[in-house]
Amino acid sequence: MRIARVSTCIAFLCAIASLPVKLSAQAGSVPAESNLLSWGAGALVVQAPPSYSDTGAWSPDSLLDELPNTGWATKDGDLTPKVFVFEMAEKSAITSLAFDTAQAENPGRAAKDLKVEIANSKDGPFSAVATFALAQAKDHQKFPLKTPATGRYVRLTVLSNFGDAKYMELMNIYAYGKPLEKRPLPDNSGMFTSSYGKFHMQQTGSAVNGCYEWGNGLIENGGFEGRVLRFTWTQTSTEAITSRRHGGPAMLIFSDDGQSFTGFWWSDGATGSPGGKWDGKRASKDVGSCPYWKPGAGNEVVDQLKSEGRARLYGILFDTDSDHLTAESKPTLDALIAAAGAQPTWSFGIEGYTDNVGGDAHNQTLPEKRALSVKAYLVAAGVDASRLTTEGFGASHPVSSNDTELGRSQNRRVEVVKK
């Protein structure tokens, strides 16, 4: 009997990264030599073979979660070569590839021989990158490429295992490199159908708020980074006599044309594999509404500060490794300005956080500068400087694991505290 593994990595939610008063038109957010085949980088599985599961444990999606103890498996007894195609968020240059197999259910099931190809189109033509003979049951087997492989679509063929007669298993694939282009941020506002009812999403710049028609669900203080939307979900569950509000972090990866998304959600405090998957298809460009949410009604920053005393503003973005605000950050910053105007007796603490990439000194200085940049933007807009304090916490207060691209993006963030 196969078991669903419990992972150890992602607690969730990401946010943001850097800023000065002058808003930059460039929105860099992917660090040099990052893993481009990951959920956090906006990668998607666009072709997959028959597999042990279509969702959850042992599904193709698990190849991109960067968790070494979750992965993909074939159907029982189906050991013929298996072909996957992965779509990266942008055309990129790949300099090395890596694979996890240590936590296959037994060493004989671990993938052995692999072939990797690359193309600019999902339908090819694909060019050979390399073939790989993996060591048995070993994590992060990394293979530098003699020449960078350029393209957007990676085709992986799993050819064999180490002798097990029932399954072939691969836990993760990583593609390290750099994007070669940066697409403009699209407007993905609209209504989408899903197995959790209709999603209603209003996007302004990089900021997103909305609702979904399941348990009075809300999409709170979300923000786009590339084609990845990160936000906090909350909804009501009814248990016997009591009704309670609960939620957690979530992410949606949008298709290029904005007509569909693939997403995952976690409950507050949960780590590892997501609690579930969302798949959505566009029904209309009209946002629509829910009985408990309407576009433009109220100020979500005020609401979250009132209810929790703290808000992560995922719509604030920065140039890579910089304190320069991006132009897409303006709507979220303006919502914070409006919150200051609506609550004149409040003071605000602006806190900067980062991931663990780079030295401690750099990681301390950068979020301090980012917090100061947010303050400078607010002061320039007329908010009294005496109402604002700033502090940088570096990598000392992670909200997720720094072992994954997704976790690191969650840890690069700005939070605002009501004082």
CSV table of C-alpha atoms in Angstrom, one decimal:
chain,number,residue,atom,x,y,z
A,1,MET,CA,0.0,0.0,0.0
A,2,ARG,CA,1.4,3.4,-1.0
A,3,ILE,CA,1.5,6.2,1.6
A,4,ALA,CA,1.1,9.9,1.2
A,5,ARG,CA,4.3,11.6,2.5
A,6,VAL,CA,4.3,14.5,5.0
A,7,SER,CA,6.7,17.2,3.9
A,8,THR,CA,8.8,19.6,6.0
A,9,CYS,CA,9.1,22.8,4.1
A,10,ILE,CA,6.5,25.4,3.3
A,11,ALA,CA,4.5,27.2,5.9
A,12,PHE,CA,3.7,30.1,3.5
A,13,LEU,CA,3.0,33.2,2.5
A,14,CYS,CA,5.3,35.3,0.5
A,15,ALA,CA,5.2,38.8,-0.2
A,16,ILE,CA,7.6,41.4,-1.4
A,17,ALA,CA,11.0,42.8,-1.6
A,18,SER,CA,12.3,46.4,-2.0
A,19,LEU,CA,11.7,50.2,-2.5
A,20,PRO,CA,12.4,54.0,-2.7
A,21,VAL,CA,10.1,57.0,-3.2
A,22,LYS,CA,10.9,57.0,-6.9
A,23,LEU,CA,9.1,54.0,-8.4
A,24,SER,CA,11.1,51.9,-10.8
A,25,ALA,CA,9.5,50.6,-14.0
A,26,GLN,CA,11.5,47.4,-13.8
A,27,ALA,CA,10.3,44.7,-11.5
A,28,GLY,CA,13.1,42.3,-10.9
A,29,SER,CA,12.4,39.6,-8.4
A,30,VAL,CA,14.1,36.3,-9.4
A,31,PRO,CA,17.6,36.0,-7.9
A,32,ALA,CA,20.6,35.0,-10.1
A,33,GLU,CA,20.9,31.2,-10.7
A,34,SER,CA,17.5,30.5,-9.1
A,35,ASN,CA,15.5,27.3,-9.6
A,36,LEU,CA,13.3,28.1,-12.6
A,37,LEU,CA,11.4,24.8,-12.4
A,38,SER,CA,9.5,25.5,-9.2
A,39,TRP,CA,6.1,26.7,-8.1
A,40,GLY,CA,7.7,29.8,-6.6
A,41,ALA,CA,9.2,30.7,-10.0
A,42,GLY,CA,5.9,30.2,-11.8
A,43,ALA,CA,6.6,26.9,-13.5
A,44,LEU,CA,3.8,24.6,-14.6
A,45,VAL,CA,3.4,21.0,-15.8
A,46,VAL,CA,1.8,21.3,-19.2
A,47,GLN,CA,2.2,17.6,-20.3
A,48,ALA,CA,2.3,14.6,-18.1
A,49,PRO,CA,2.1,10.8,-18.5
A,50,PRO,CA,-0.4,8.5,-16.8
A,51,SER,CA,0.7,8.6,-13.1
A,52,TYR,CA,-0.1,7.1,-9.8
A,53,SER,CA,-2.1,10.2,-8.9
A,54,ASP,CA,-3.4,13.2,-10.8
A,55,THR,CA,-3.3,15.5,-7.7
A,56,GLY,CA,-1.6,15.4,-4.3
A,57,ALA,CA,0.9,12.8,-3.4
A,58,TRP,CA,2.7,11.1,-6.2
A,59,SER,CA,1.3,13.5,-8.9
A,60,PRO,CA,3.3,15.3,-11.6
A,61,ASP,CA,2.8,18.6,-9.8
A,62,SER,CA,5.0,17.3,-6.9
A,63,LEU,CA,8.1,17.4,-9.2
A,64,LEU,CA,8.0,21.2,-8.9
A,65,ASP,CA,7.4,21.7,-5.1
A,66,GLU,CA,11.1,21.4,-4.1
A,67,LEU,CA,10.2,19.1,-1.3
A,68,PRO,CA,12.5,16.1,-1.4
A,69,ASN,CA,10.1,13.7,0.4
A,70,THR,CA,7.2,14.3,-2.0
A,71,GLY,CA,7.3,13.2,-5.6
A,72,TRP,CA,5.9,11.5,-8.7
A,73,ALA,CA,5.3,7.8,-9.4
A,74,THR,CA,4.1,5.7,-12.3
A,75,LYS,CA,1.0,3.6,-12.2
A,76,ASP,CA,1.6,0.1,-10.8
A,77,GLY,CA,3.6,-2.0,-13.3
A,78,ASP,CA,3.8,0.7,-15.9
A,79,LEU,CA,7.6,1.0,-16.5
A,80,THR,CA,7.7,2.3,-20.1
A,81,PRO,CA,9.5,5.6,-20.6
A,82,LYS,CA,7.5,8.5,-19.3
A,83,VAL,CA,7.5,12.0,-20.8
A,84,PHE,CA,6.8,15.4,-19.1
A,85,VAL,CA,6.8,18.9,-20.5
A,86,PHE,CA,7.3,21.8,-18.0
A,87,GLU,CA,6.7,25.5,-18.9
A,88,MET,CA,8.9,28.0,-17.2
A,89,ALA,CA,7.5,31.5,-16.6
A,90,GLU,CA,9.9,33.1,-19.1
A,91,LYS,CA,12.4,32.1,-21.8
A,92,SER,CA,15.5,31.3,-19.8
A,93,ALA,CA,19.1,30.1,-19.9
A,94,ILE,CA,19.6,26.9,-17.9
A,95,THR,CA,23.1,26.3,-16.6
A,96,SER,CA,22.6,23.2,-14.5
A,97,LEU,CA,20.0,20.6,-13.6
A,98,ALA,CA,19.4,18.6,-10.4
A,99,PHE,CA,17.3,15.7,-9.3
A,100,ASP,CA,16.0,14.2,-6.0
A,101,THR,CA,15.6,10.5,-5.5
A,102,ALA,CA,16.7,9.6,-2.0
A,103,GLN,CA,13.2,9.4,-0.6
A,104,ALA,CA,11.8,7.0,-3.1
A,105,GLU,CA,9.7,4.4,-1.3
A,106,ASN,CA,12.5,1.9,-2.0
A,107,PRO,CA,15.9,2.3,-3.8
A,108,GLY,CA,14.9,0.1,-6.6
A,109,ARG,CA,12.0,2.5,-7.6
A,110,ALA,CA,14.3,5.5,-7.9
A,111,ALA,CA,14.6,7.0,-11.4
A,112,LYS,CA,17.9,5.9,-13.0
A,113,ASP,CA,18.3,7.1,-16.6
A,114,LEU,CA,16.8,10.4,-17.8
A,115,LYS,CA,16.8,12.5,-20.9
A,116,VAL,CA,16.3,16.3,-20.9
A,117,GLU,CA,15.4,18.5,-24.0
A,118,ILE,CA,14.5,22.2,-24.4
A,119,ALA,CA,12.4,24.2,-26.8
A,120,ASN,CA,10.8,27.6,-27.3
A,121,SER,CA,7.4,26.1,-27.9
A,122,LYS,CA,5.4,23.5,-26.1
A,123,ASP,CA,5.1,21.6,-29.3
A,124,GLY,CA,8.8,21.8,-30.2
A,125,PRO,CA,11.1,21.3,-31.9
A,126,PHE,CA,13.0,20.2,-28.9
A,127,SER,CA,16.8,20.1,-28.8
A,128,ALA,CA,18.8,17.7,-26.7
A,129,VAL,CA,20.3,19.1,-23.5
A,130,ALA,CA,21.8,16.0,-21.9
A,131,THR,CA,21.2,12.4,-20.7
A,132,PHE,CA,21.8,11.6,-17.1
A,133,ALA,CA,22.6,8.4,-15.3
A,134,LEU,CA,21.6,9.0,-11.7
A,135,ALA,CA,23.1,7.5,-8.6
A,136,GLN,CA,20.8,5.3,-6.7
A,137,ALA,CA,18.5,7.0,-4.2
A,138,LYS,CA,20.4,10.3,-3.7
A,139,ASP,CA,19.1,13.9,-3.3
A,140,HIS,CA,20.2,16.9,-5.2
A,141,GLN,CA,22.2,15.2,-7.8
A,142,LYS,CA,23.4,18.3,-9.7
A,143,PHE,CA,24.8,18.3,-13.2
A,144,PRO,CA,26.4,21.5,-14.6
A,145,LEU,CA,25.8,21.9,-18.4
A,146,LYS,CA,28.8,22.6,-20.6
A,147,THR,CA,26.8,25.2,-22.6
A,148,PRO,CA,23.7,27.0,-21.2
A,149,ALA,CA,20.4,25.5,-22.6
A,150,THR,CA,18.1,28.3,-23.7
A,151,GLY,CA,14.3,28.0,-24.2
A,152,ARG,CA,11.1,28.0,-22.2
A,153,TYR,CA,9.8,24.4,-22.3
A,154,VAL,CA,11.8,21.6,-20.7
A,155,ARG,CA,11.0,18.0,-21.8
A,156,LEU,CA,12.0,15.3,-19.3
A,157,THR,CA,11.9,11.6,-20.2
A,158,VAL,CA,12.2,9.1,-17.4
A,159,LEU,CA,13.7,6.0,-19.1
A,160,SER,CA,14.3,3.5,-16.3
A,161,ASN,CA,14.6,2.7,-12.6
A,162,PHE,CA,16.9,0.6,-10.5
A,163,GLY,CA,15.1,-2.7,-10.9
A,164,ASP,CA,11.8,-2.5,-9.1
A,165,ALA,CA,9.0,-4.2,-11.0
A,166,LYS,CA,6.2,-2.0,-9.8
A,167,TYR,CA,7.0,1.7,-9.9
A,168,MET,CA,9.4,4.4,-11.2
A,169,GLU,CA,9.7,7.4,-8.9
A,170,LEU,CA,11.3,10.8,-9.1
A,171,MET,CA,10.9,13.3,-6.2
A,172,ASN,CA,12.0,16.6,-7.8
A,173,ILE,CA,13.6,18.2,-10.9
A,174,TYR,CA,15.5,21.6,-10.6
A,175,ALA,CA,16.7,23.8,-13.4
A,176,TYR,CA,19.1,26.5,-12.3
A,177,GLY,CA,19.7,29.6,-14.4
A,178,LYS,CA,18.4,33.0,-15.3
A,179,PRO,CA,15.4,34.4,-17.1
A,180,LEU,CA,16.2,36.0,-20.5
A,181,GLU,CA,13.2,38.3,-20.6
A,182,LYS,CA,10.6,40.0,-18.3
A,183,ARG,CA,7.1,40.2,-19.5
A,184,PRO,CA,4.8,43.1,-18.5
A,185,LEU,CA,2.4,42.4,-15.7
A,186,PRO,CA,-1.0,41.5,-17.2
A,187,ASP,CA,-4.3,42.4,-15.7
A,188,ASN,CA,-5.8,39.1,-14.6
A,189,SER,CA,-9.0,40.7,-13.1
A,190,GLY,CA,-12.2,38.7,-13.7
A,191,MET,CA,-14.3,35.8,-12.6
A,192,PHE,CA,-13.1,32.2,-12.8
A,193,THR,CA,-14.9,28.9,-12.3
A,194,SER,CA,-13.3,26.3,-10.0
A,195,SER,CA,-14.2,23.3,-7.8
A,196,TYR,CA,-14.4,25.8,-4.9
A,197,GLY,CA,-17.1,27.9,-6.6
A,198,LYS,CA,-16.5,31.1,-8.6
A,199,PHE,CA,-13.4,33.2,-7.9
A,200,HIS,CA,-13.9,37.0,-8.2
A,201,MET,CA,-10.6,38.8,-8.4
A,202,GLN,CA,-9.9,42.6,-8.7
A,203,GLN,CA,-6.4,43.5,-9.7
A,204,THR,CA,-4.9,47.0,-9.5
A,205,GLY,CA,-1.2,47.1,-10.4
A,206,SER,CA,0.3,44.1,-8.7
A,207,ALA,CA,-2.3,44.1,-5.8
A,208,VAL,CA,-5.3,41.7,-5.8
A,209,ASN,CA,-8.3,41.3,-3.5
A,210,GLY,CA,-11.5,39.4,-4.0
A,211,CYS,CA,-13.6,36.5,-2.9
A,212,TYR,CA,-14.6,32.9,-3.8
A,213,GLU,CA,-18.0,31.3,-3.4
A,214,TRP,CA,-17.1,28.7,-0.8
A,215,GLY,CA,-17.5,29.2,2.9
A,216,ASN,CA,-17.6,33.0,2.5
A,217,GLY,CA,-14.1,32.8,1.2
A,218,LEU,CA,-12.0,36.0,0.9
A,219,ILE,CA,-8.8,36.7,-1.1
A,220,GLU,CA,-7.0,39.2,1.1
A,221,ASN,CA,-4.1,41.6,0.3
A,222,GLY,CA,-2.7,39.5,-2.5
A,223,GLY,CA,0.1,40.5,-4.9
A,224,PHE,CA,1.5,39.4,-8.2
A,225,GLU,CA,5.1,38.7,-8.7
A,226,GLY,CA,5.5,37.7,-12.4
A,227,ARG,CA,2.6,35.4,-13.1
A,228,VAL,CA,2.4,34.1,-9.5
A,229,LEU,CA,-0.3,35.5,-7.2
A,230,ARG,CA,0.2,35.1,-3.5
A,231,PHE,CA,-2.4,35.9,-1.0
A,232,THR,CA,-4.1,34.9,2.3
A,233,TRP,CA,-7.4,33.0,2.1
A,234,THR,CA,-10.0,33.1,4.8
A,235,GLN,CA,-13.3,31.3,5.0
A,236,THR,CA,-15.9,30.1,7.5
A,237,SER,CA,-16.3,26.5,8.6
A,238,THR,CA,-19.3,25.3,10.6
A,239,GLU,CA,-18.6,22.6,13.1
A,240,ALA,CA,-21.6,21.3,15.1
A,241,ILE,CA,-22.9,24.4,17.0
A,242,THR,CA,-19.9,26.8,16.5
A,243,SER,CA,-18.8,28.6,13.4
A,244,ARG,CA,-15.3,29.8,13.1
A,245,ARG,CA,-13.1,31.8,10.6
A,246,HIS,CA,-9.9,30.2,9.5
A,247,GLY,CA,-7.5,30.5,6.6
A,248,GLY,CA,-3.9,30.5,5.5
A,249,PRO,CA,-1.5,31.2,2.6
A,250,ALA,CA,-2.2,30.4,-1.0
A,251,MET,CA,-0.7,30.9,-4.5
A,252,LEU,CA,-2.1,30.8,-8.0
A,253,ILE,CA,0.0,30.5,-11.2
A,254,PHE,CA,-1.7,32.0,-14.2
A,255,SER,CA,-1.4,31.0,-17.8
A,256,ASP,CA,0.1,33.5,-20.2
A,257,ASP,CA,-3.3,34.4,-21.7
A,258,GLY,CA,-4.9,34.8,-18.2
A,259,GLN,CA,-7.6,32.3,-19.1
A,260,SER,CA,-6.7,29.7,-16.4
A,261,PHE,CA,-4.8,29.2,-13.2
A,262,THR,CA,-3.3,26.4,-11.2
A,263,GLY,CA,-3.1,27.0,-7.4
A,264,PHE,CA,-2.3,25.5,-4.0
A,265,TRP,CA,-3.4,26.4,-0.5
A,266,TRP,CA,-2.1,25.8,3.0
A,267,SER,CA,-3.8,26.2,6.4
A,268,ASP,CA,-2.3,28.5,8.9
A,269,GLY,CA,0.6,26.8,10.8
A,270,ALA,CA,0.7,23.9,8.3
A,271,THR,CA,4.1,22.9,6.8
A,272,GLY,CA,5.1,20.8,3.8
A,273,SER,CA,2.7,19.8,1.1
A,274,PRO,CA,-0.3,22.0,0.3
A,275,GLY,CA,-3.7,21.2,1.8
A,276,GLY,CA,-5.3,21.1,-1.6
A,277,LYS,CA,-5.2,22.3,-5.2
A,278,TRP,CA,-7.2,24.9,-7.1
A,279,ASP,CA,-7.7,24.8,-10.8
A,280,GLY,CA,-9.6,27.7,-12.4
A,281,LYS,CA,-10.9,28.8,-15.8
A,282,ARG,CA,-11.9,32.3,-16.8
A,283,ALA,CA,-15.6,32.8,-17.1
A,284,SER,CA,-15.6,36.6,-17.6
A,285,LYS,CA,-13.5,39.7,-17.5
A,286,ASP,CA,-16.2,41.1,-15.4
A,287,VAL,CA,-15.1,40.7,-11.7
A,288,GLY,CA,-18.6,40.3,-10.3
A,289,SER,CA,-19.0,40.1,-6.5
A,290,CYS,CA,-20.0,38.0,-3.5
A,291,PRO,CA,-22.7,39.0,-0.9
A,292,TYR,CA,-19.8,39.6,1.5
A,293,TRP,CA,-17.3,41.3,-0.9
A,294,LYS,CA,-17.6,43.9,-3.7
A,295,PRO,CA,-14.8,45.4,-5.7
A,296,GLY,CA,-13.5,48.7,-4.3
A,297,ALA,CA,-15.7,48.4,-1.2
A,298,GLY,CA,-13.8,49.4,2.0
A,299,ASN,CA,-10.0,49.3,2.6
A,300,GLU,CA,-8.6,45.8,3.1
A,301,VAL,CA,-5.5,47.2,4.8
A,302,VAL,CA,-7.6,48.9,7.4
A,303,ASP,CA,-9.7,45.8,7.8
A,304,GLN,CA,-6.7,43.5,8.4
A,305,LEU,CA,-5.1,45.9,10.8
A,306,LYS,CA,-8.3,46.2,12.8
A,307,SER,CA,-8.8,42.5,13.0
A,308,GLU,CA,-5.2,41.3,13.4
A,309,GLY,CA,-3.1,44.4,14.2
A,310,ARG,CA,-0.7,43.5,11.4
A,311,ALA,CA,-0.8,43.2,7.6
A,312,ARG,CA,1.5,41.7,5.0
A,313,LEU,CA,1.1,43.7,1.9
A,314,TYR,CA,1.9,41.3,-0.9
A,315,GLY,CA,1.4,44.0,-3.6
A,316,ILE,CA,4.6,45.8,-2.6
A,317,LEU,CA,7.5,44.7,-4.9
A,318,PHE,CA,11.1,45.8,-5.3
A,319,ASP,CA,13.9,45.6,-7.8
A,320,THR,CA,16.1,42.6,-7.2
A,321,ASP,CA,18.5,43.1,-4.3
A,322,SER,CA,17.5,46.8,-4.1
A,323,ASP,CA,15.4,49.2,-2.0
A,324,HIS,CA,13.7,50.6,-5.1
A,325,LEU,CA,10.0,50.3,-5.3
A,326,THR,CA,8.5,49.1,-8.5
A,327,ALA,CA,5.8,50.9,-10.4
A,328,GLU,CA,3.4,48.0,-9.8
A,329,SER,CA,3.6,48.7,-6.0
A,330,LYS,CA,1.8,52.0,-6.2
A,331,PRO,CA,-1.8,50.7,-5.7
A,332,THR,CA,-0.8,48.9,-2.5
A,333,LEU,CA,1.2,51.8,-1.2
A,334,ASP,CA,-1.7,54.1,-2.0
A,335,ALA,CA,-4.1,51.8,0.0
A,336,LEU,CA,-1.7,52.2,3.0
A,337,ILE,CA,-1.8,56.0,2.5
A,338,ALA,CA,-5.6,55.8,2.5
A,339,ALA,CA,-5.5,53.7,5.6
A,340,ALA,CA,-3.4,56.4,7.4
A,341,GLY,CA,-5.9,59.0,6.3
A,342,ALA,CA,-8.9,57.0,7.4
A,343,GLN,CA,-7.5,56.3,10.8
A,344,PRO,CA,-5.7,59.5,11.9
A,345,THR,CA,-5.1,58.3,15.5
A,346,TRP,CA,-3.2,55.3,14.4
A,347,SER,CA,0.6,55.0,14.1
A,348,PHE,CA,2.3,52.5,11.9
A,349,GLY,CA,5.4,50.3,12.3
A,350,ILE,CA,6.9,49.4,8.9
A,351,GLU,CA,9.0,46.2,9.1
A,352,GLY,CA,11.3,44.8,6.4
A,353,TYR,CA,12.3,41.1,6.2
A,354,THR,CA,14.4,39.1,3.7
A,355,ASP,CA,15.5,35.6,3.0
A,356,ASN,CA,18.8,34.0,4.0
A,357,VAL,CA,20.6,34.4,0.7
A,358,GLY,CA,23.7,36.6,1.2
A,359,GLY,CA,25.6,37.5,4.3
A,360,ASP,CA,24.0,38.5,7.6
A,361,ALA,CA,25.1,42.1,7.3
A,362,HIS,CA,23.6,42.5,3.9
A,363,ASN,CA,20.4,40.8,4.9
A,364,GLN,CA,20.1,43.2,7.8
A,365,THR,CA,20.8,46.4,5.9
A,366,LEU,CA,18.6,45.7,2.9
A,367,PRO,CA,15.3,45.3,4.7
A,368,GLU,CA,16.1,48.3,6.8
A,369,LYS,CA,16.5,50.3,3.6
A,370,ARG,CA,13.3,48.9,2.2
A,371,ALA,CA,11.3,49.8,5.3
A,372,LEU,CA,12.7,53.4,5.1
A,373,SER,CA,11.7,53.5,1.4
A,374,VAL,CA,8.2,52.7,2.2
A,375,LYS,CA,8.2,55.4,4.9
A,376,ALA,CA,9.7,57.9,2.5
A,377,TYR,CA,6.9,57.2,0.0
A,378,LEU,CA,4.2,57.7,2.6
A,379,VAL,CA,5.8,60.9,4.0
A,380,ALA,CA,6.1,62.3,0.4
A,381,ALA,CA,2.3,61.7,0.1
A,382,GLY,CA,1.6,63.7,3.2
A,383,VAL,CA,1.6,61.1,6.0
A,384,ASP,CA,3.2,62.7,9.2
A,385,ALA,CA,6.6,61.1,9.7
A,386,SER,CA,6.0,61.1,13.5
A,387,ARG,CA,3.3,58.4,12.9
A,388,LEU,CA,5.8,56.1,11.2
A,389,THR,CA,8.6,53.9,12.6
A,390,THR,CA,10.8,51.5,10.7
A,391,GLU,CA,12.7,48.4,11.5
A,392,GLY,CA,14.6,45.7,9.6
A,393,PHE,CA,14.7,42.1,10.8
A,394,GLY,CA,16.8,40.5,8.1
A,395,ALA,CA,16.4,36.8,7.9
A,396,SER,CA,15.7,36.3,11.6
A,397,HIS,CA,11.9,35.9,11.4
A,398,PRO,CA,11.1,33.6,8.4
A,399,VAL,CA,7.5,32.7,7.8
A,400,SER,CA,8.5,29.8,5.5
A,401,SER,CA,11.5,27.6,4.7
A,402,ASN,CA,14.5,29.2,3.0
A,403,ASP,CA,15.1,25.8,1.3
A,404,THR,CA,12.8,26.6,-1.6
A,405,GLU,CA,12.2,29.4,-4.1
A,406,LEU,CA,8.6,29.7,-2.9
A,407,GLY,CA,9.7,29.9,0.8
A,408,ARG,CA,12.4,32.5,0.1
A,409,SER,CA,9.9,34.6,-1.8
A,410,GLN,CA,7.5,34.4,1.2
A,411,ASN,CA,10.3,35.6,3.5
A,412,ARG,CA,11.2,38.6,1.4
A,413,ARG,CA,8.4,40.8,2.6
A,414,VAL,CA,7.2,44.0,4.2
A,415,GLU,CA,4.7,44.0,7.1
A,416,VAL,CA,2.8,46.9,8.6
A,417,VAL,CA,1.8,47.0,12.3
A,418,LYS,CA,-0.8,49.1,13.9
A,419,LYS,CA,0.6,51.0,17.0
